[in-house]
Amino acid sequence: MKNIIFTLSALILFCFGANAQNLKCGTTQYNQLLRDQNPDLYLQQRNQFEQGWAQYREIHKDEIKTNILKKSAQPKYIIPVVIHVMHNYGSENISDAQIQATITLMNDFYKGNKAKNVRPVFQHLIADCSEIEFRLAKKDPEGNCTTGITRTQTEQTVNATNEIKKLICWDTKRYLNFWVTESVLSNGKAVGGYAQLPFGFSPANTDGIILVGSQFIADNTGAHEAGHWFGLSHPFEGDSCDINGDNIFDTPPTYFTYSKNQVNSGRGDSCSHPLTNTCSTDNPDLPDMMENIMDYFGGSCSSVMFTLEQRARMFYSLENYRSQLWAADNLVNTGVLDATTPCTPIPSFGITLNNVSTSTTTCANNSYTFRQTSYNGTVTSAEWTFDGGTPNTYSAATSSALNSPTPAITYANPGSYDVKLKVTGPSGSRDTVYKNYITILPSTATLPKNAYNANWDNYQANGWYFENENPTTKILCQI
Ligand SMILES: [Zn+2]
C-alpha cells in the first residue's frame, strides 16, 4: 500500500511539473484579492502612485524619449536579493549554481541583452535597464555571511500561497525576497508566480515574489515578476484595448482577458505571425508588442524587452517606493558591494518516518531517517546526536554519505528528544540543537476524539490507523 501511495504521489508531481512551464502570472489576481479586502484604500494608494508617475513622466518626457534618462544619485539601483528555496526535495529544490545563473539571466533581461530578435518597428523602444542590478545578498539580517540563499524543507511547497512566507522572510525593506516553490496558487488558481506591487496596504512581511522553481530557472518569470514588483502592469490591463491600460504610452494596446483565456494559458507562439494585432485603438496602429517581457506571448521573439517608458516607471518606483533597498547604507549592510567569501554552512535537515511521513511525532519503536540539507557553504562533515535514539550518534564525511539519509534511528521509549547536528566546512563549523524535536508516544496513543477530525485523511495517508474509538477518544498508532 505504501508503494502505491508513493507511486501515485510521484505521478501527480511529475504531471504537475510537466505543465509548470506554461503557467502564467498571478499578480493581477493577487492584487484583485488585496483590492477586494479594502477597495477604497487600495484605490487611493493606486491613484497616488499613478498621479506621481504621471508627473514624473511629464518632467522627464524628453529624457525618456531620447533614452537618456539617468539615475541621479548613484550609478546603479543595486537590489539586494535573497532566495528562499521552500522545498520538499523535488524539482523546486534548485541548486545554488542554478540560482546564480538565474540572477545573471534576470540581469541580462534588464540590460536588454535578450532583445536581438525584436522587430524593427519596436527596436527604437528597447530599454537598457542596466542601472537596475539584482545581486544576491552577502550578509543576512544579523550581519552574518550568507550566500543569499536559504533552504527550508516544507510540504507547503505544493500549492504555495502567502502562508509559506511566514516560515521565513527577511526584512522586505532591505531585501527583495523570492520564495521558490514546487507550485503556486494565486486566488485559488495555479500560476507560475506572483509579485506584490510597490504600492498598496498589504503587509510588509509578504512583500516580494513567489514563483515556481522549475519556471524561475528556465525563462523570464523572474524578470517579469520583478517588473511587477517595480510597479509595471501587463500591457493588456484595463478595459478591452485600453490605449493606456498599463499607464505606459509606448506599449501598444493588446487584447487579452482572463475570463476567456484563464490565468494559466498564454497566447501561444505568435512570433511566426509577426502582424498579430489584437487592437486598433492606437494611432498609428501598431502590431502587438509580443517582445514585451510584461506580456504573455510565447515563441522565440517574445518576452525579451522593456520599453523606455517601462524603464522610467521602474525608476520612478525605485526613487519613491523602494528607495531604502538601494540606499548606500543598505548596500553596505547587505554586503552586496563586498567580494564573495566562503560562508560557514548552516545546519538543516529533513526527516522521514517509516519511509512515508515527515511527522515529528510517532509511537515507540518506530524509526526515523534524517537527511542533512545544510546550506550557505560547503559541508565536509556532519555529526549527529540523537538523544533517546538507537544508534544515538552518526557521522558522515564523504560526499555520498553527506547526500544520503542516515541509517534508521529507532526510538524505544516515550518522551521528547533533542536532535543535534554539527556541520563543518572549510570556513568553520556550526551546530544547532533542535530541542524536543522528536516526540515519542506510547506504542498505542490515546488522542481526544475531536482533535484530529479535520485532518484524519492526512493521518491515514501518513500511516496512522485506528486501534479503537469511543465517544471521547481515538486510539491511534502509527505503523
Ligand atoms: Zn504578470
Coordinates of N, CA and C in Angstrom, one line a residue, residues 249-455:
F249 N 2.8 54.8 -22.3 CA 2.4 55.2 -23.6 C 3.0 54.5 -24.7
D250 N 4.2 53.9 -24.5 CA 5.0 53.4 -25.7 C 4.8 51.8 -25.8
T251 N 3.8 51.3 -25.1 CA 3.4 49.9 -25.4 C 2.1 49.9 -26.1
P252 N 2.0 49.4 -27.3 CA 0.7 49.4 -28.0 C -0.3 48.6 -27.2
P253 N -1.6 49.0 -27.3 CA -2.6 48.2 -26.6 C -2.7 46.8 -27.1
T254 N -2.9 45.8 -26.3 CA -3.2 44.5 -26.7 C -4.4 43.9 -26.0
Y255 N -5.0 42.9 -26.6 CA -6.2 42.4 -26.0 C -6.0 41.0 -25.4
F256 N -6.4 40.8 -24.2 CA -6.3 39.5 -23.5 C -7.2 39.6 -22.3
T257 N -8.1 38.6 -22.2 CA -8.9 38.6 -21.0 C -8.7 37.3 -20.2
Y258 N -8.7 37.4 -18.9 CA -8.6 36.2 -18.1 C -9.8 35.3 -18.2
S259 N -11.0 36.0 -18.4 CA -12.2 35.2 -18.4 C -12.2 34.2 -19.6
K260 N -11.7 34.7 -20.7 CA -11.7 33.8 -21.9 C -10.5 32.9 -21.9
N261 N -9.4 33.3 -21.4 CA -8.2 32.5 -21.6 C -7.7 31.9 -20.3
Q262 N -8.3 32.3 -19.2 CA -7.8 31.7 -17.9 C -6.4 32.1 -17.6
V263 N -6.1 32.1 -16.4 CA -4.8 32.7 -16.0 C -3.7 31.8 -16.4
N264 N -3.9 30.5 -16.6 CA -2.8 29.6 -16.9 C -2.6 29.3 -18.3
S265 N -3.2 30.1 -19.2 CA -2.9 29.9 -20.6 C -2.4 31.2 -21.2
G266 N -1.4 31.1 -22.0 CA -0.9 32.3 -22.7 C -1.5 32.5 -24.1
R267 N -0.7 33.1 -25.0 CA -1.2 33.3 -26.3 C -0.5 32.4 -27.3
G268 N 0.2 31.5 -26.9 CA 0.9 30.6 -27.8 C 2.1 31.3 -28.5
D269 N 2.6 30.6 -29.5 CA 3.8 31.1 -30.2 C 3.3 32.0 -31.3
S270 N 3.4 33.3 -31.1 CA 3.0 34.3 -32.1 C 4.1 34.9 -32.9
C271 N 5.3 34.4 -32.7 CA 6.4 35.0 -33.4 C 6.4 34.7 -34.9
S272 N 5.8 33.6 -35.2 CA 5.6 33.2 -36.6 C 4.5 34.0 -37.3
H273 N 3.8 34.8 -36.5 CA 2.7 35.7 -37.1 C 3.0 37.1 -36.7
P274 N 4.0 37.7 -37.3 CA 4.5 39.0 -36.8 C 3.5 40.1 -37.0
L275 N 2.5 39.9 -37.7 CA 1.5 41.0 -37.9 C 0.3 40.9 -36.9
T276 N 0.4 40.0 -35.9 CA -0.6 39.8 -34.9 C -1.0 41.2 -34.3
N277 N -2.2 41.6 -34.4 CA -2.6 42.9 -33.9 C -4.0 42.8 -33.3
T278 N -4.1 42.7 -32.0 CA -5.4 42.4 -31.4 C -6.2 43.7 -31.2
C279 N -5.5 44.9 -31.3 CA -6.2 46.2 -31.0 C -5.9 47.2 -32.1
S280 N -6.9 47.9 -32.5 CA -6.6 49.0 -33.4 C -7.0 50.4 -32.8
T281 N -6.9 50.5 -31.5 CA -7.3 51.7 -30.9 C -6.1 52.7 -30.9
D282 N -4.9 52.3 -31.3 CA -3.8 53.2 -31.3 C -3.6 53.8 -32.7
N283 N -2.9 54.9 -32.7 CA -2.7 55.7 -33.9 C -1.3 56.2 -33.9
P284 N -0.4 55.8 -34.8 CA -0.6 54.8 -35.8 C -0.9 53.4 -35.2
D285 N -1.6 52.6 -35.9 CA -2.0 51.2 -35.4 C -0.8 50.3 -35.5
L286 N -0.2 50.0 -34.4 CA 1.0 49.1 -34.4 C 0.5 47.6 -34.1
P287 N 1.3 46.7 -34.5 CA 1.1 45.3 -34.1 C 1.3 45.1 -32.6
D288 N 0.9 44.0 -32.1 CA 1.1 43.7 -30.7 C 2.6 43.6 -30.4
M289 N 3.0 44.1 -29.3 CA 4.4 44.0 -28.9 C 4.7 42.7 -28.2
M290 N 4.7 41.6 -28.9 CA 4.9 40.3 -28.3 C 6.3 40.2 -27.7
E291 N 7.2 41.1 -28.0 CA 8.5 41.1 -27.4 C 8.6 41.6 -26.0
N292 N 7.5 42.2 -25.5 CA 7.5 42.8 -24.2 C 7.5 41.8 -23.1
I293 N 8.4 41.9 -22.2 CA 8.5 41.0 -21.0 C 7.3 40.9 -20.2
M294 N 6.5 42.0 -20.2 CA 5.3 42.1 -19.3 C 4.1 41.5 -20.0
D295 N 4.2 41.0 -21.2 CA 3.0 40.4 -21.8 C 3.1 38.9 -21.8
Y296 N 2.1 38.2 -22.4 CA 2.0 36.7 -22.2 C 2.3 36.0 -23.5
F297 N 2.9 36.6 -24.5 CA 3.2 35.9 -25.8 C 4.3 34.9 -25.6
G298 N 4.2 33.8 -26.4 CA 5.2 32.8 -26.5 C 6.0 32.8 -27.8
G299 N 7.1 32.0 -27.8 CA 7.8 31.9 -29.1 C 9.2 32.6 -28.9
S300 N 10.0 32.4 -29.9 CA 11.4 32.8 -29.8 C 11.7 34.3 -29.8
C301 N 10.7 35.1 -30.3 CA 10.9 36.5 -30.3 C 10.3 37.2 -29.1
S302 N 9.6 36.4 -28.3 CA 8.7 37.0 -27.3 C 9.4 37.3 -26.0
S303 N 8.8 38.2 -25.2 CA 9.2 38.4 -23.8 C 10.7 38.7 -23.6
V304 N 11.2 39.7 -24.3 CA 12.7 39.9 -24.3 C 13.0 41.4 -24.0
M305 N 12.1 42.3 -23.9 CA 12.4 43.7 -23.8 C 11.5 44.4 -22.8
F306 N 12.0 45.5 -22.2 CA 11.2 46.5 -21.6 C 11.3 47.7 -22.5
T307 N 10.3 48.6 -22.5 CA 10.3 49.8 -23.3 C 10.9 50.9 -22.5
L308 N 11.2 52.1 -23.1 CA 11.8 53.2 -22.5 C 10.9 53.7 -21.4
E309 N 9.6 53.7 -21.6 CA 8.7 54.2 -20.5 C 8.6 53.2 -19.4
Q310 N 8.6 52.0 -19.7 CA 8.6 51.0 -18.6 C 9.8 51.2 -17.7
R311 N 11.0 51.4 -18.4 CA 12.2 51.7 -17.6 C 12.0 52.9 -16.7
A312 N 11.4 53.9 -17.3 CA 11.2 55.2 -16.5 C 10.3 54.9 -15.3
R313 N 9.2 54.1 -15.5 CA 8.3 53.8 -14.5 C 9.0 53.0 -13.3
M314 N 9.9 52.1 -13.7 CA 10.6 51.4 -12.7 C 11.5 52.3 -11.9
F315 N 12.2 53.3 -12.6 CA 13.0 54.3 -11.9 C 12.1 55.1 -10.9
Y316 N 11.0 55.5 -11.4 CA 10.1 56.3 -10.6 C 9.7 55.5 -9.3
S317 N 9.4 54.3 -9.5 CA 9.1 53.4 -8.4 C 10.2 53.2 -7.4
L318 N 11.4 53.0 -8.0 CA 12.6 52.8 -7.2 C 12.9 54.1 -6.4
E319 N 12.7 55.2 -7.0 CA 13.0 56.5 -6.3 C 12.0 56.8 -5.2
N320 N 10.8 56.4 -5.4 CA 9.7 56.9 -4.5 C 9.1 55.8 -3.6
Y321 N 9.3 54.5 -4.0 CA 8.6 53.5 -3.2 C 9.6 52.4 -2.7
R322 N 10.7 52.3 -3.3 CA 11.7 51.2 -2.9 C 13.1 51.8 -2.7
S323 N 13.2 53.0 -2.3 CA 14.5 53.7 -2.2 C 15.4 53.1 -1.1
Q324 N 14.7 52.5 0.0 CA 15.5 52.0 1.1 C 16.4 50.8 0.7
L325 N 15.9 50.1 -0.3 CA 16.6 48.9 -0.8 C 18.0 49.3 -1.3
W326 N 18.1 50.3 -2.2 CA 19.4 50.6 -2.9 C 20.1 51.7 -2.2
A327 N 19.6 52.2 -1.0 CA 20.3 53.2 -0.3 C 21.7 52.7 0.1
A328 N 22.7 53.7 0.1 CA 24.1 53.4 0.3 C 24.3 52.5 1.6
D329 N 23.6 52.9 2.7 CA 23.8 52.1 3.9 C 23.3 50.7 3.8
N330 N 22.2 50.5 3.0 CA 21.7 49.2 2.9 C 22.6 48.3 2.0
L331 N 23.2 48.9 1.0 CA 24.1 48.1 0.2 C 25.3 47.6 1.1
V332 N 25.8 48.4 2.0 CA 26.8 48.0 2.9 C 26.3 46.9 3.9
N333 N 25.1 47.2 4.4 CA 24.6 46.2 5.4 C 24.2 44.8 4.8
T334 N 23.9 44.8 3.6 CA 23.5 43.5 2.9 C 24.7 42.9 2.2
G335 N 25.9 43.6 2.3 CA 27.1 43.0 1.8 C 27.2 43.0 0.3
V336 N 26.3 43.6 -0.5 CA 26.3 43.4 -1.9 C 27.5 44.1 -2.6
L337 N 28.2 44.9 -1.9 CA 29.4 45.5 -2.5 C 30.7 44.8 -2.2
D338 N 30.5 43.8 -1.3 CA 31.7 43.0 -0.9 C 32.1 41.9 -1.9
A339 N 33.4 41.5 -1.8 CA 33.8 40.4 -2.6 C 33.2 39.1 -2.0
T340 N 33.1 38.1 -2.8 CA 32.5 36.8 -2.3 C 33.5 36.1 -1.4
T341 N 33.1 35.7 -0.3 CA 33.9 34.9 0.6 C 33.1 33.7 1.0
P342 N 33.8 32.5 1.3 CA 33.1 31.3 1.7 C 32.4 31.6 3.1
C343 N 31.2 31.0 3.2 CA 30.5 31.2 4.4 C 30.5 29.8 5.2
T344 N 30.3 29.9 6.5 CA 30.1 28.7 7.3 C 28.8 28.1 7.0
P345 N 28.7 26.8 6.8 CA 27.4 26.2 6.5 C 26.4 26.3 7.7
I346 N 25.1 26.4 7.4 CA 24.1 26.4 8.4 C 23.4 25.1 8.4
P347 N 23.4 24.4 9.6 CA 22.8 23.1 9.7 C 21.3 23.1 9.4
S348 N 20.9 22.1 8.7 CA 19.5 22.0 8.3 C 19.3 20.5 7.9
F349 N 18.1 20.0 8.2 CA 17.8 18.6 7.8 C 16.3 18.3 7.6
G350 N 16.0 17.2 6.9 CA 14.7 16.8 6.8 C 14.6 15.4 7.4
I351 N 13.4 15.0 7.7 CA 13.2 13.6 8.3 C 12.2 12.8 7.5
T352 N 12.3 11.5 7.7 CA 11.3 10.6 7.1 C 11.0 9.5 8.2
L353 N 9.7 9.4 8.4 CA 9.3 8.4 9.4 C 8.8 7.2 8.7
N354 N 9.4 6.1 9.0 CA 9.0 4.8 8.4 C 8.8 4.9 6.9
N355 N 9.7 5.7 6.3 CA 9.7 5.9 4.8 C 8.5 6.6 4.3
V356 N 7.5 7.0 5.1 CA 6.3 7.6 4.5 C 5.9 9.0 5.0
S357 N 6.4 9.4 6.1 CA 5.8 10.6 6.7 C 6.9 11.5 7.2
T358 N 6.6 12.8 7.3 CA 7.5 13.8 7.9 C 7.1 14.2 9.3
S359 N 6.1 13.5 9.9 CA 5.7 13.8 11.2 C 6.8 13.7 12.2
T360 N 6.9 14.6 13.2 CA 7.9 14.6 14.2 C 7.4 13.8 15.5
T361 N 6.1 13.4 15.4 CA 5.5 12.6 16.5 C 5.2 11.2 16.0
T362 N 5.5 10.2 16.8 CA 5.2 8.9 16.5 C 5.1 8.0 17.7
C363 N 4.8 6.8 17.5 CA 4.8 5.8 18.6 C 6.1 5.1 18.8
A364 N 6.3 4.6 20.0 CA 7.6 3.9 20.4 C 7.9 2.8 19.4
N365 N 9.2 2.6 19.2 CA 9.7 1.6 18.3 C 9.6 1.8 16.8
N366 N 9.2 3.0 16.5 CA 9.2 3.4 15.1 C 10.6 4.0 14.8
S367 N 10.9 4.1 13.5 CA 12.3 4.6 13.1 C 12.2 5.8 12.2
Y368 N 13.2 6.7 12.4 CA 13.3 7.8 11.5 C 14.6 7.7 10.8
T369 N 14.6 8.3 9.6 CA 15.9 8.6 8.9 C 16.0 10.1 8.8
F370 N 17.2 10.6 8.9 CA 17.5 12.1 8.8 C 18.4 12.3 7.6
R371 N 18.1 13.4 6.9 CA 19.0 13.7 5.8 C 19.4 15.2 5.9
Q372 N 20.7 15.4 6.0 CA 21.1 16.8 6.2 C 20.9 17.6 4.9
T373 N 20.4 18.8 5.0 CA 20.2 19.7 3.9 C 20.8 21.0 4.2
S374 N 22.0 21.0 4.8 CA 22.6 22.2 5.3 C 23.0 23.0 4.0
Y375 N 23.0 24.3 4.2 CA 23.3 25.2 3.1 C 24.2 26.4 3.5
N376 N 24.4 27.3 2.7 CA 25.2 28.5 2.9 C 26.7 28.3 2.9
G377 N 27.1 27.1 2.5 CA 28.5 26.9 2.4 C 28.8 25.4 2.2
T378 N 30.0 25.1 1.7 CA 30.4 23.7 1.5 C 30.4 22.9 2.8
V379 N 29.8 21.7 2.8 CA 29.8 20.9 4.0 C 30.8 19.7 3.8
T380 N 31.8 19.6 4.7 CA 32.7 18.5 4.5 C 32.5 17.4 5.5
S381 N 31.8 17.7 6.6 CA 31.4 16.6 7.6 C 30.1 17.0 8.3
A382 N 29.4 16.0 8.7 CA 28.2 16.2 9.6 C 28.2 15.2 10.7
E383 N 28.0 15.7 11.9 CA 28.0 14.9 13.1 C 26.6 15.0 13.8
W384 N 26.0 13.9 13.9 CA 24.6 13.9 14.5 C 24.6 13.3 15.9
T385 N 23.7 13.8 16.8 CA 23.5 13.2 18.1 C 21.9 13.1 18.2
F386 N 21.5 11.8 18.5 CA 20.1 11.6 18.6 C 19.8 11.1 20.0
D387 N 19.4 12.1 20.9 CA 19.0 11.7 22.2 C 17.9 10.7 22.2
G388 N 18.0 9.6 22.9 CA 16.9 8.7 23.0 C 16.8 7.7 21.9
G389 N 17.7 7.9 20.9 CA 17.6 7.0 19.7 C 18.6 5.9 19.7
T390 N 18.5 4.9 18.8 CA 19.5 3.9 18.7 C 19.7 3.7 17.2
P391 N 20.9 3.8 16.7 CA 22.1 4.4 17.4 C 21.9 5.8 17.8
N392 N 22.6 6.3 18.7 CA 22.4 7.7 19.1 C 23.4 8.7 18.6
T393 N 24.4 8.2 17.8 CA 25.2 9.2 17.0 C 25.4 8.6 15.6
Y394 N 25.8 9.5 14.7 CA 26.1 9.2 13.4 C 27.0 10.3 12.8
S395 N 28.0 9.9 12.0 CA 28.9 10.9 11.4 C 29.0 10.6 9.9
A396 N 29.1 11.6 9.1 CA 29.3 11.5 7.6 C 30.3 12.4 7.2
A397 N 31.2 11.9 6.4 CA 32.3 12.8 5.9 C 32.7 12.6 4.5
T398 N 31.9 11.8 3.8 CA 32.1 11.6 2.3 C 31.0 12.2 1.6
S399 N 31.2 12.5 0.3 CA 30.1 13.2 -0.4 C 28.9 12.3 -0.5
S400 N 29.1 11.0 -0.7 CA 27.9 10.1 -0.8 C 27.2 10.0 0.5
A401 N 27.9 9.9 1.6 CA 27.3 9.8 2.9 C 26.6 11.1 3.3
L402 N 27.2 12.2 2.9 CA 26.6 13.5 3.3 C 25.3 13.7 2.5
N403 N 25.2 13.1 1.3 CA 24.0 13.3 0.5 C 23.0 12.2 0.6
S404 N 23.2 11.3 1.6 CA 22.3 10.1 1.8 C 21.6 10.3 3.1
P405 N 20.5 9.6 3.3 CA 19.9 9.6 4.6 C 20.7 8.9 5.6
T406 N 20.6 9.2 6.9 CA 21.3 8.4 7.9 C 20.7 7.0 8.0
P407 N 21.4 6.1 8.7 CA 20.7 4.8 9.0 C 19.4 5.1 9.8
A408 N 18.6 4.1 9.9 CA 17.3 4.2 10.6 C 17.7 4.4 12.1
I409 N 17.0 5.4 12.7 CA 17.2 5.7 14.1 C 15.9 5.3 14.8
T410 N 16.0 4.4 15.7 CA 14.8 3.8 16.4 C 14.6 4.4 17.8
Y411 N 13.4 4.8 18.1 CA 13.2 5.4 19.4 C 12.3 4.4 20.2
A412 N 12.8 3.8 21.3 CA 12.1 2.8 22.0 C 11.2 3.3 23.1
N413 N 11.5 4.5 23.7 CA 10.8 4.9 24.9 C 10.1 6.2 24.7
P414 N 8.9 6.3 25.3 CA 8.1 7.6 25.1 C 8.9 8.8 25.7
G415 N 8.7 9.9 25.1 CA 9.4 11.1 25.6 C 9.7 12.1 24.5
S416 N 10.3 13.3 24.8 CA 10.6 14.3 23.8 C 12.1 14.3 23.8
Y417 N 12.7 14.3 22.6 CA 14.1 14.2 22.4 C 14.8 15.2 21.5
D418 N 15.9 15.7 21.9 CA 16.7 16.6 21.1 C 17.4 15.9 20.0
V419 N 17.5 16.7 18.9 CA 18.4 16.3 17.8 C 19.4 17.3 17.6
K420 N 20.7 16.9 17.5 CA 21.8 17.9 17.4 C 22.5 17.6 16.1
L421 N 22.8 18.6 15.3 CA 23.5 18.5 14.1 C 24.6 19.5 14.0
K422 N 25.9 19.0 13.8 CA 27.0 19.9 13.7 C 27.6 19.7 12.3
V423 N 27.7 20.8 11.5 CA 28.2 20.7 10.2 C 29.5 21.5 10.1
T424 N 30.5 21.0 9.3 CA 31.8 21.6 9.2 C 32.1 21.8 7.8
G425 N 32.7 23.0 7.5 CA 33.1 23.3 6.1 C 34.5 23.9 6.2
P426 N 35.0 24.3 5.0 CA 36.4 24.9 5.0 C 36.5 26.2 5.9
S427 N 35.3 26.9 6.0 CA 35.4 28.2 6.8 C 34.9 28.0 8.2
G428 N 34.7 26.8 8.7 CA 34.3 26.7 10.1 C 33.1 25.7 10.3
S429 N 32.8 25.6 11.6 CA 31.7 24.7 12.0 C 30.5 25.5 12.6
R430 N 29.4 24.9 12.5 CA 28.2 25.5 13.3 C 27.4 24.3 13.7
D431 N 26.9 24.4 14.9 CA 26.0 23.3 15.4 C 24.7 23.9 15.9
T432 N 23.7 23.1 15.8 CA 22.3 23.5 16.2 C 21.7 22.4 17.0
V433 N 21.1 22.7 18.1 CA 20.3 21.8 18.9 C 18.8 22.0 18.6
Y434 N 18.2 21.1 18.1 CA 16.7 21.2 17.9 C 16.0 20.6 19.1
K435 N 15.6 21.4 20.0 CA 15.1 21.0 21.3 C 13.8 20.3 21.2
N436 N 13.7 19.1 21.9 CA 12.5 18.3 21.9 C 11.9 18.1 20.5
Y437 N 12.8 17.9 19.6 CA 12.3 17.8 18.2 C 11.5 16.6 17.9
I438 N 11.8 15.4 18.5 CA 11.1 14.2 18.2 C 10.2 13.9 19.5
T439 N 9.0 13.6 19.2 CA 8.1 13.2 20.3 C 7.7 11.8 20.1
I440 N 8.0 11.0 21.1 CA 7.6 9.5 21.1 C 6.5 9.3 22.0
L441 N 5.4 8.7 21.5 CA 4.2 8.4 22.3 C 4.3 6.9 22.7
P442 N 3.5 6.5 23.7 CA 3.4 5.1 24.0 C 3.0 4.4 22.7
S443 N 3.3 3.1 22.6 CA 3.1 2.4 21.3 C 1.7 2.5 20.9
T444 N 0.7 2.7 21.8 CA -0.6 3.0 21.4 C -1.0 4.3 22.0
A445 N -1.4 5.3 21.2 CA -1.7 6.6 21.8 C -3.2 6.8 21.9
T446 N -3.6 7.5 22.9 CA -5.0 7.9 23.1 C -5.1 9.4 22.8
L447 N -5.9 9.8 21.8 CA -6.0 11.2 21.5 C -7.4 11.6 21.6
P448 N -7.7 12.9 21.9 CA -9.1 13.4 22.0 C -9.8 13.2 20.7
K449 N -11.0 12.7 20.7 CA -11.7 12.3 19.5 C -11.8 13.4 18.5
N450 N -12.1 14.6 19.0 CA -12.3 15.7 18.1 C -11.1 16.4 17.5
A451 N -9.9 16.1 18.1 CA -8.7 16.8 17.8 C -8.3 16.6 16.4
Y452 N -8.5 15.5 15.8 CA -8.0 15.2 14.5 C -9.0 14.9 13.5
N453 N -10.3 15.3 13.8 CA -11.3 15.1 12.8 C -11.0 15.7 11.4
A454 N -10.6 17.0 11.4 CA -10.4 17.7 10.2 C -9.2 17.1 9.4
N455 N -8.2 16.5 10.1 CA -7.0 16.1 9.4 C -6.9 14.6 9.3

